[in-house]
Short mmCIF file of C-alpha atoms in Angstrom, two decimals:
data_model
loop_
_atom_site.label_atom_id
_atom_site.label_comp_id
_atom_site.label_asym_id
_atom_site.label_seq_id
_atom_site.Cartn_x
_atom_site.Cartn_y
_atom_site.Cartn_z
CA VAL A 200 0.00 0.00 0.00
CA ASN A 201 1.21 3.52 -0.83
CA VAL A 202 1.24 5.66 2.30
CA LEU A 203 1.73 9.42 2.47
CA VAL A 204 2.80 10.70 5.88
CA VAL A 205 2.43 14.45 6.43
CA HIS A 206 4.29 15.79 9.44
CA CYS A 207 3.71 19.21 10.98
CA HIS A 208 5.65 20.32 14.04
CA PRO A 209 8.23 23.13 14.27
CA VAL A 210 10.47 21.42 16.84
CA PRO A 211 12.59 18.38 15.81
CA GLU A 212 12.95 17.14 19.42
CA SER A 213 9.18 17.33 20.10
CA PHE A 214 6.96 14.44 21.14
CA VAL A 215 4.97 14.83 17.92
CA THR A 216 8.14 14.54 15.83
CA ALA A 217 9.04 11.39 17.79
CA ALA A 218 5.60 9.97 16.96
CA TYR A 219 6.19 10.82 13.29
CA GLY A 220 9.44 8.81 13.39
CA ARG A 221 7.62 5.85 14.89
CA VAL A 222 4.87 6.00 12.25
CA VAL A 223 7.46 5.85 9.47
CA ALA A 224 9.37 3.04 11.23
CA GLY A 225 6.20 0.99 11.66
CA LEU A 226 5.12 1.48 8.05
CA ALA A 227 8.58 0.56 6.72
CA ARG A 228 8.63 -2.57 8.86
CA ALA A 229 5.32 -3.65 7.31
CA GLY A 230 6.78 -3.21 3.83
CA HIS A 231 4.59 -0.33 2.65
CA GLU A 232 5.69 2.20 0.07
CA VAL A 233 6.13 5.37 2.14
CA ARG A 234 6.45 8.99 1.09
CA THR A 235 6.84 11.76 3.63
CA ILE A 236 6.13 15.48 3.64
CA ASP A 237 7.69 17.41 6.50
CA LEU A 238 6.03 20.81 6.19
CA HIS A 239 8.33 22.75 8.54
CA ALA A 240 11.48 21.12 7.12
CA GLU A 241 10.53 22.17 3.61
CA GLY A 242 9.47 25.65 4.74
CA PHE A 243 5.99 25.22 3.28
CA ASP A 244 4.12 28.51 2.93
CA PRO A 245 0.53 27.97 4.21
CA VAL A 246 -0.86 31.31 3.01
CA LEU A 247 -3.17 31.11 0.02
CA ARG A 248 -2.13 34.07 -2.11
CA ALA A 249 -4.34 36.54 -3.96
CA ASP A 250 -3.43 35.06 -7.37
CA GLU A 251 -4.32 31.54 -6.19
CA HIS A 252 -7.65 32.74 -4.82
CA ARG A 253 -8.50 34.65 -8.00
CA ARG A 254 -8.17 31.41 -9.98
CA HIS A 255 -9.65 29.08 -7.32
CA LEU A 256 -12.50 28.04 -9.62
CA GLU A 257 -9.97 26.80 -12.21
CA PRO A 258 -8.53 23.30 -11.70
CA GLY A 259 -5.07 22.78 -10.28
CA ALA A 260 -2.81 23.95 -7.46
CA ALA A 261 -0.02 26.52 -7.79
CA PRO A 262 2.84 25.13 -9.94
CA GLU A 263 5.35 25.04 -7.06
CA LEU A 264 3.05 22.61 -5.22
CA SER A 265 3.18 19.92 -7.92
CA HIS A 266 5.07 17.41 -5.71
CA HIS A 267 2.27 17.71 -3.11
CA VAL A 268 -0.39 17.09 -5.73
CA GLU A 269 1.56 14.13 -7.10
CA ALA A 270 1.86 12.58 -3.63
CA LEU A 271 -1.87 13.08 -2.92
CA THR A 272 -2.94 11.33 -6.11
CA TRP A 273 -0.36 8.50 -5.62
CA CYS A 274 -1.32 7.37 -2.11
CA HIS A 275 -3.90 4.93 -0.76
CA THR A 276 -3.47 5.98 2.87
CA ILE A 277 -2.76 9.41 4.35
CA VAL A 278 -1.33 9.76 7.86
CA LEU A 279 -1.37 13.27 9.33
CA VAL A 280 0.91 13.83 12.33
CA TYR A 281 0.50 17.16 14.16
CA PRO A 282 -0.21 18.84 17.52
CA THR A 283 -3.78 20.04 18.08
CA TRP A 284 -3.83 23.77 18.84
CA TRP A 285 -7.08 25.69 19.46
CA SER A 286 -8.88 22.39 18.87
CA GLY A 287 -7.63 22.25 15.26
CA GLN A 288 -4.67 21.85 12.95
CA PRO A 289 -1.73 24.25 13.21
CA ALA A 290 -1.85 27.02 10.60
CA MET A 291 0.95 25.28 8.68
CA LEU A 292 -1.16 22.14 8.12
CA LYS A 293 -4.42 24.04 7.62
CA GLY A 294 -2.68 25.91 4.81
CA TRP A 295 -1.69 22.61 3.22
CA PHE A 296 -5.42 21.80 2.97
CA ASP A 297 -6.23 25.32 1.73
CA ARG A 298 -3.57 25.35 -1.02
CA VAL A 299 -3.17 21.70 -2.11
CA TRP A 300 -6.66 20.19 -1.74
CA VAL A 301 -8.04 22.46 -4.46
CA ARG A 302 -10.39 22.08 -7.40
CA GLY A 303 -9.08 19.60 -9.96
CA VAL A 304 -6.96 17.89 -7.28
CA ALA A 305 -9.27 16.97 -4.40
CA TRP A 306 -12.66 17.83 -5.84
CA ASP A 307 -14.58 19.10 -8.81
CA LEU A 308 -17.82 21.01 -9.22
CA PRO A 309 -19.17 19.90 -12.60
CA GLU A 310 -20.76 22.61 -14.76
CA GLY A 311 -24.46 23.07 -14.03
CA THR A 312 -24.48 21.33 -10.67
CA ASN A 313 -23.86 22.45 -7.12
CA ARG A 314 -22.70 19.06 -5.94
CA ILE A 315 -19.02 18.53 -5.15
CA ARG A 316 -17.46 15.49 -6.85
CA PRO A 317 -14.60 13.87 -4.93
CA LEU A 318 -11.39 13.27 -6.91
CA LEU A 319 -9.19 11.51 -4.35
CA ARG A 320 -10.91 8.15 -4.76
CA ASN A 321 -7.47 6.56 -4.46
CA VAL A 322 -7.49 7.40 -0.72
CA ARG A 323 -9.13 4.62 1.29
CA ARG A 324 -7.81 5.45 4.71
CA LEU A 325 -7.16 8.68 6.65
CA VAL A 326 -5.20 8.39 9.89
CA VAL A 327 -4.51 11.20 12.35
CA VAL A 328 -1.83 11.05 15.03
CA THR A 329 -2.15 14.08 17.29
CA THR A 330 -1.57 15.50 20.76
CA HIS A 331 -3.96 17.59 22.86
CA GLY A 332 -2.89 19.83 25.72
CA SER A 333 -6.19 19.30 27.49
CA SER A 334 -8.06 16.19 28.59
CA LYS A 335 -10.28 13.96 26.48
CA LEU A 336 -13.33 15.37 28.29
CA THR A 337 -12.39 19.00 27.63
CA ASN A 338 -11.85 18.17 23.99
CA ALA A 339 -15.22 16.47 23.71
CA LEU A 340 -16.90 19.53 25.29
CA GLU A 341 -15.10 21.88 22.93
CA GLY A 342 -16.34 19.88 19.95
CA GLU A 343 -13.07 18.58 18.46
CA ALA A 344 -13.05 20.99 15.55
CA GLY A 345 -9.94 19.53 13.93
CA LYS A 346 -11.36 16.02 14.04
CA ARG A 347 -14.45 17.18 12.18
CA THR A 348 -12.34 18.89 9.51
CA VAL A 349 -10.55 15.60 8.76
CA THR A 350 -13.20 12.95 9.33
CA ARG A 351 -15.99 14.91 7.67
CA SER A 352 -14.75 17.61 5.28
CA LEU A 353 -11.51 16.07 3.94
CA ARG A 354 -12.93 12.56 3.98
CA LEU A 355 -15.71 13.61 1.59
CA MET A 356 -13.07 14.10 -1.13
CA CYS A 357 -11.73 10.54 -0.77
CA HIS A 358 -13.08 7.11 -1.68
CA PRO A 359 -16.73 6.73 -0.53
CA ARG A 360 -15.69 3.87 1.78
CA CYS A 361 -12.62 5.68 3.12
CA ARG A 362 -12.03 4.79 6.78
CA THR A 363 -10.73 7.24 9.35
CA GLN A 364 -8.67 6.51 12.44
CA TRP A 365 -7.84 8.87 15.30
CA TRP A 366 -4.79 8.14 17.44
CA ALA A 367 -4.76 10.91 20.02
CA TYR A 368 -2.63 11.62 23.07
CA TYR A 369 -4.62 13.76 25.50
CA GLY A 370 -3.38 15.86 28.41
CA ILE A 371 0.15 16.54 27.19
CA ASP A 372 0.25 19.64 29.44
CA THR A 373 0.23 17.33 32.47
CA ASP A 374 3.27 15.30 31.67
CA ASP A 375 3.90 11.61 32.20
CA LEU A 376 6.98 10.06 30.58
CA ALA A 377 5.85 6.46 31.00
CA ARG A 378 2.54 7.22 29.31
CA ARG A 379 4.39 8.96 26.48
CA ARG A 380 6.63 5.94 25.92
CA THR A 381 3.59 3.67 25.82
CA PHE A 382 1.88 5.91 23.28
CA LEU A 383 4.95 5.91 21.01
CA GLU A 384 5.15 2.12 21.16
CA GLU A 385 1.47 1.87 20.28
CA VAL A 386 1.86 4.28 17.37
CA GLU A 387 4.63 2.17 15.85
CA THR A 388 2.70 -1.08 16.39
CA ARG A 389 -0.50 0.34 14.90
CA ALA A 390 1.38 1.83 11.94
CA ALA A 391 2.97 -1.57 11.26
CA ALA A 392 -0.51 -3.10 11.29
CA LEU A 393 -2.09 -0.65 8.86
CA VAL B 274 -16.95 50.36 23.24
CA ASN B 275 -13.50 49.38 21.95
CA VAL B 276 -13.83 47.10 18.95
CA LEU B 277 -11.04 45.13 17.28
CA VAL B 278 -11.82 44.01 13.74
CA VAL B 279 -9.57 41.30 12.32
CA HIS B 280 -9.80 40.83 8.59
CA CYS B 281 -8.44 37.86 6.69
CA HIS B 282 -8.84 37.57 2.92
CA PRO B 283 -6.11 37.67 0.28
CA VAL B 284 -8.18 39.48 -2.35
CA PRO B 285 -9.05 43.19 -1.90
CA GLU B 286 -12.02 42.99 -4.33
CA SER B 287 -13.52 39.92 -2.60
CA PHE B 288 -16.98 39.71 -1.06
CA VAL B 289 -15.41 39.10 2.35
CA THR B 290 -13.32 42.25 2.04
CA ALA B 291 -16.48 44.16 1.12
CA ALA B 292 -18.14 42.80 4.26
CA TYR B 293 -15.11 43.94 6.27
CA GLY B 294 -15.56 47.46 4.93
CA ARG B 295 -19.23 47.43 5.91
CA VAL B 296 -18.41 46.22 9.42
CA VAL B 297 -16.00 49.11 9.92
CA ALA B 298 -18.48 51.60 8.42
CA GLY B 299 -21.27 50.40 10.72
CA LEU B 300 -19.08 50.54 13.82
CA ALA B 301 -17.82 54.02 12.98
CA ARG B 302 -21.39 55.21 12.43
CA ALA B 303 -22.30 54.00 15.93
CA GLY B 304 -19.41 55.95 17.41
CA HIS B 305 -17.31 53.02 18.65
CA GLU B 306 -13.55 53.13 19.02
CA VAL B 307 -12.34 50.89 16.20
CA ARG B 308 -9.00 49.28 15.57
CA THR B 309 -8.37 47.05 12.58
CA ILE B 310 -5.90 44.30 11.77
CA ASP B 311 -5.72 43.31 8.11
CA LEU B 312 -3.61 40.15 8.22
CA HIS B 313 -2.88 39.89 4.50
CA ALA B 314 -2.16 43.60 4.16
CA GLU B 315 0.42 43.46 6.92
CA GLY B 316 1.91 40.21 5.60
CA PHE B 317 1.32 38.43 8.89
CA ASP B 318 3.32 35.18 9.19
CA PRO B 319 0.98 32.49 10.61
CA VAL B 320 3.67 29.86 11.22
CA LEU B 321 4.59 29.32 14.86
CA ARG B 322 8.37 28.98 14.80
CA ALA B 323 10.55 26.48 16.66
CA ASP B 324 11.84 29.16 19.09
CA GLU B 325 8.28 30.23 19.90
CA HIS B 326 7.22 26.66 20.53
CA ARG B 327 10.26 25.92 22.71
CA ARG B 328 9.21 28.78 25.02
CA HIS B 329 5.43 28.24 24.77
CA LEU B 330 5.13 27.57 28.49
CA GLU B 331 6.62 31.01 29.24
CA PRO B 332 4.25 33.99 29.17
CA GLY B 333 4.13 36.36 26.22
CA ALA B 334 4.02 36.36 22.43
CA ALA B 335 7.00 36.93 20.12
CA PRO B 336 8.24 40.57 20.40
CA GLU B 337 7.26 41.49 16.83
CA LEU B 338 3.62 40.66 17.70
CA SER B 339 3.33 43.27 20.46
CA HIS B 340 0.80 45.41 18.54
CA HIS B 341 -1.47 42.37 18.25
CA VAL B 342 -1.21 41.67 21.96
CA GLU B 343 -1.89 45.31 22.74
CA ALA B 344 -5.02 45.32 20.57
CA LEU B 345 -6.30 42.09 22.16
CA THR B 346 -6.01 43.42 25.68
CA TRP B 347 -7.50 46.81 24.72
CA CYS B 348 -10.76 45.67 23.11
CA HIS B 349 -14.21 44.81 24.49
CA THR B 350 -15.48 43.28 21.27
CA ILE B 351 -13.67 41.26 18.63
CA VAL B 352 -15.05 40.92 15.11
CA LEU B 353 -13.40 38.29 12.91
CA VAL B 354 -14.08 38.60 9.17
CA TYR B 355 -12.91 35.70 7.00
CA PRO B 356 -13.94 33.06 4.45
CA THR B 357 -14.60 29.55 5.80
CA TRP B 358 -12.36 27.02 4.05
CA TRP B 359 -12.41 23.30 4.90
CA SER B 360 -15.01 24.17 7.54
CA GLY B 361 -12.54 26.36 9.44
CA GLN B 362 -10.47 29.53 9.45
CA PRO B 363 -7.91 30.12 6.69
CA ALA B 364 -4.35 29.21 7.74
CA MET B 365 -3.55 32.93 8.03
CA LEU B 366 -6.17 33.49 10.74
CA LYS B 367 -5.57 30.13 12.45
CA GLY B 368 -1.94 31.19 12.82
CA TRP B 369 -3.06 34.43 14.45
CA PHE B 370 -4.70 32.29 17.15
CA ASP B 371 -1.66 30.00 17.38
CA ARG B 372 0.89 32.83 17.74
CA VAL B 373 -0.96 35.67 19.50
CA TRP B 374 -3.42 33.93 21.85
CA VAL B 375 -0.57 32.45 23.90
CA ARG B 376 0.14 31.97 27.58
CA GLY B 377 0.33 35.24 29.46
CA VAL B 378 -1.84 36.93 26.79
CA ALA B 379 -5.02 34.86 26.43
CA TRP B 380 -4.63 32.33 29.25
CA ASP B 381 -2.54 31.18 32.14
CA LEU B 382 -1.97 27.80 33.77
CA PRO B 383 -1.20 28.62 37.40
CA GLU B 384 1.57 26.54 39.02
CA GLY B 385 0.28 23.33 40.57
CA THR B 386 -3.03 23.26 38.72
CA ASN B 387 -4.16 21.86 35.40
CA ARG B 388 -6.97 24.36 34.99
CA ILE B 389 -6.62 27.07 32.37
CA ARG B 390 -7.28 30.62 33.66
CA PRO B 391 -8.69 33.03 31.05
CA LEU B 392 -6.89 36.38 30.74
CA LEU B 393 -8.98 38.18 28.13
CA ARG B 394 -11.72 39.11 30.57
CA ASN B 395 -11.93 42.46 28.80
CA VAL B 396 -13.59 40.72 25.84
CA ARG B 397 -17.37 40.54 26.27
CA ARG B 398 -18.40 39.85 22.72
CA LEU B 399 -17.02 37.74 19.87
CA VAL B 400 -18.55 38.24 16.44
CA VAL B 401 -17.78 36.25 13.31
CA VAL B 402 -18.64 37.39 9.80
CA THR B 403 -17.91 34.60 7.36
CA THR B 404 -18.79 33.00 4.04
CA HIS B 405 -19.31 29.33 3.26
CA GLY B 406 -19.05 27.79 -0.20
CA SER B 407 -21.59 25.14 0.68
CA SER B 408 -25.12 25.28 2.04
CA LYS B 409 -26.19 25.71 5.64
CA LEU B 410 -27.26 22.06 5.72
CA THR B 411 -23.92 20.77 4.43
CA ASN B 412 -22.14 22.87 7.02
CA ALA B 413 -24.31 21.53 9.82
CA LEU B 414 -23.59 17.94 8.68
CA GLU B 415 -19.86 18.62 8.54
CA GLY B 416 -19.93 19.90 12.11
CA GLU B 417 -18.92 23.55 11.63
CA ALA B 418 -15.39 23.07 12.90
CA GLY B 419 -14.45 26.76 12.71
CA LYS B 420 -17.55 27.81 14.63
CA ARG B 421 -16.59 25.48 17.48
CA THR B 422 -13.05 26.87 17.55
CA VAL B 423 -14.39 30.40 18.09
CA THR B 424 -17.53 29.88 20.17
CA ARG B 425 -16.02 27.22 22.44
CA SER B 426 -12.21 27.29 22.50
CA LEU B 427 -11.45 31.01 22.03
CA ARG B 428 -14.48 32.09 24.01
CA LEU B 429 -13.18 30.23 27.09
CA MET B 430 -10.32 32.74 27.30
CA CYS B 431 -12.68 35.75 27.39
CA HIS B 432 -15.07 37.16 30.01
CA PRO B 433 -17.23 34.36 31.49
CA ARG B 434 -20.35 36.08 30.16
CA CYS B 435 -18.84 36.75 26.74
CA ARG B 436 -21.50 36.50 24.02
CA THR B 437 -20.87 35.12 20.56
CA GLN B 438 -22.58 36.03 17.32
CA TRP B 439 -22.34 34.27 13.98
CA TRP B 440 -23.15 36.22 10.82
CA ALA B 441 -22.71 33.70 8.02
CA TYR B 442 -23.33 33.80 4.29
CA TYR B 443 -23.91 30.27 3.01
CA GLY B 444 -23.70 28.92 -0.52
CA ILE B 445 -21.34 31.49 -2.01
CA ASP B 446 -20.40 28.96 -4.73
CA THR B 447 -23.91 29.34 -6.16
CA ASP B 448 -23.90 33.03 -6.74
CA ASP B 449 -26.69 35.53 -6.30
CA LEU B 450 -25.86 39.22 -6.47
CA ALA B 451 -29.09 40.43 -4.89
CA ARG B 452 -28.60 38.14 -1.92
CA ARG B 453 -25.02 39.37 -1.58
CA ARG B 454 -26.15 42.99 -1.51
CA THR B 455 -28.74 42.18 1.13
CA PHE B 456 -26.13 40.45 3.27
CA LEU B 457 -23.75 43.43 3.06
CA GLU B 458 -26.55 45.80 4.09
CA GLU B 459 -27.38 43.58 7.05
CA VAL B 460 -23.75 43.38 8.10
CA GLU B 461 -23.46 47.17 8.23
CA THR B 462 -26.77 47.52 10.08
CA ARG B 463 -25.88 44.86 12.63
CA ALA B 464 -22.40 46.31 13.14
CA ALA B 465 -23.95 49.73 13.80
CA ALA B 466 -26.20 48.12 16.40
CA LEU B 467 -23.45 46.33 18.30
#
């Protein structure tokens, strides 16, 4: 299976970056084809520019994003690895959705209809690995905005039977090294089993 | 009343930018003190950097963001004007939350507790003016991620009785000029009545 892993954390020594490493290790162990996008490492610019917006009804992403588009259309599974901030994706990753998942790549709106047609039918699984500063209860009360964005909005552009998985570490603000180690082990094991 | 209007759209001739103008006109008509932040015009960088993340448990935003912090602590009402993309805020605006609403500005976590203390008790009203490509029904089904981020997560950092208002224009992908004009009129009228 072709797996695209998208990593978004500014700090190389962070817990999230460690989880990213374990995801890739687990996938490699299972013999999958793996491609990675490390948004901070490549200095991705998340801001949709005026020229991109002016042509947002035309198909295709900005030319400099062609390797992102190629990876999106190549993969069968997408794994997003990021910290949850303000109950959603960091700006860096949100901008990857805004600029890469555009018309002609992720969706189309055929002439004369107002019904979105999904184009990423190659994607049959969406996995999120994320950390939350607050507890599971607080997140549930706040409505888990970022989870909805992935499991509802993005998922609609994938295969109709696309499955979503949510591997979350809650309460990172109240630290526990043993719990962290356990989570990292689980991430690698689950990635190897994908 | 001191009102901070935060505008986020890359295109000056966009419908959202027109709505922003009407918000400011309405507020000025009502005699409020108005400050504006136009994120694209000032070339705001939404990416939280490694050095900012490494010190995210220390109070205060990055020094170059001091005018944002000052505006946040000065205002009684915040009006956010932006297009909804992927059911949430554009990366540019999400990054404004990530980088400006930090510890010591928007919240504190007093030593020995794991309970967030809100610091923006000066803010008694949060208003969102936004557009959605899809219909009101589609948005409800998708879970309105961006609405949750504002009315639940951000609101928790404001005055306990802070009120939220949601002025949304649905279905912008199926255009209707008369409906747009009506919406802009309403926006100005409602802003004048704040």
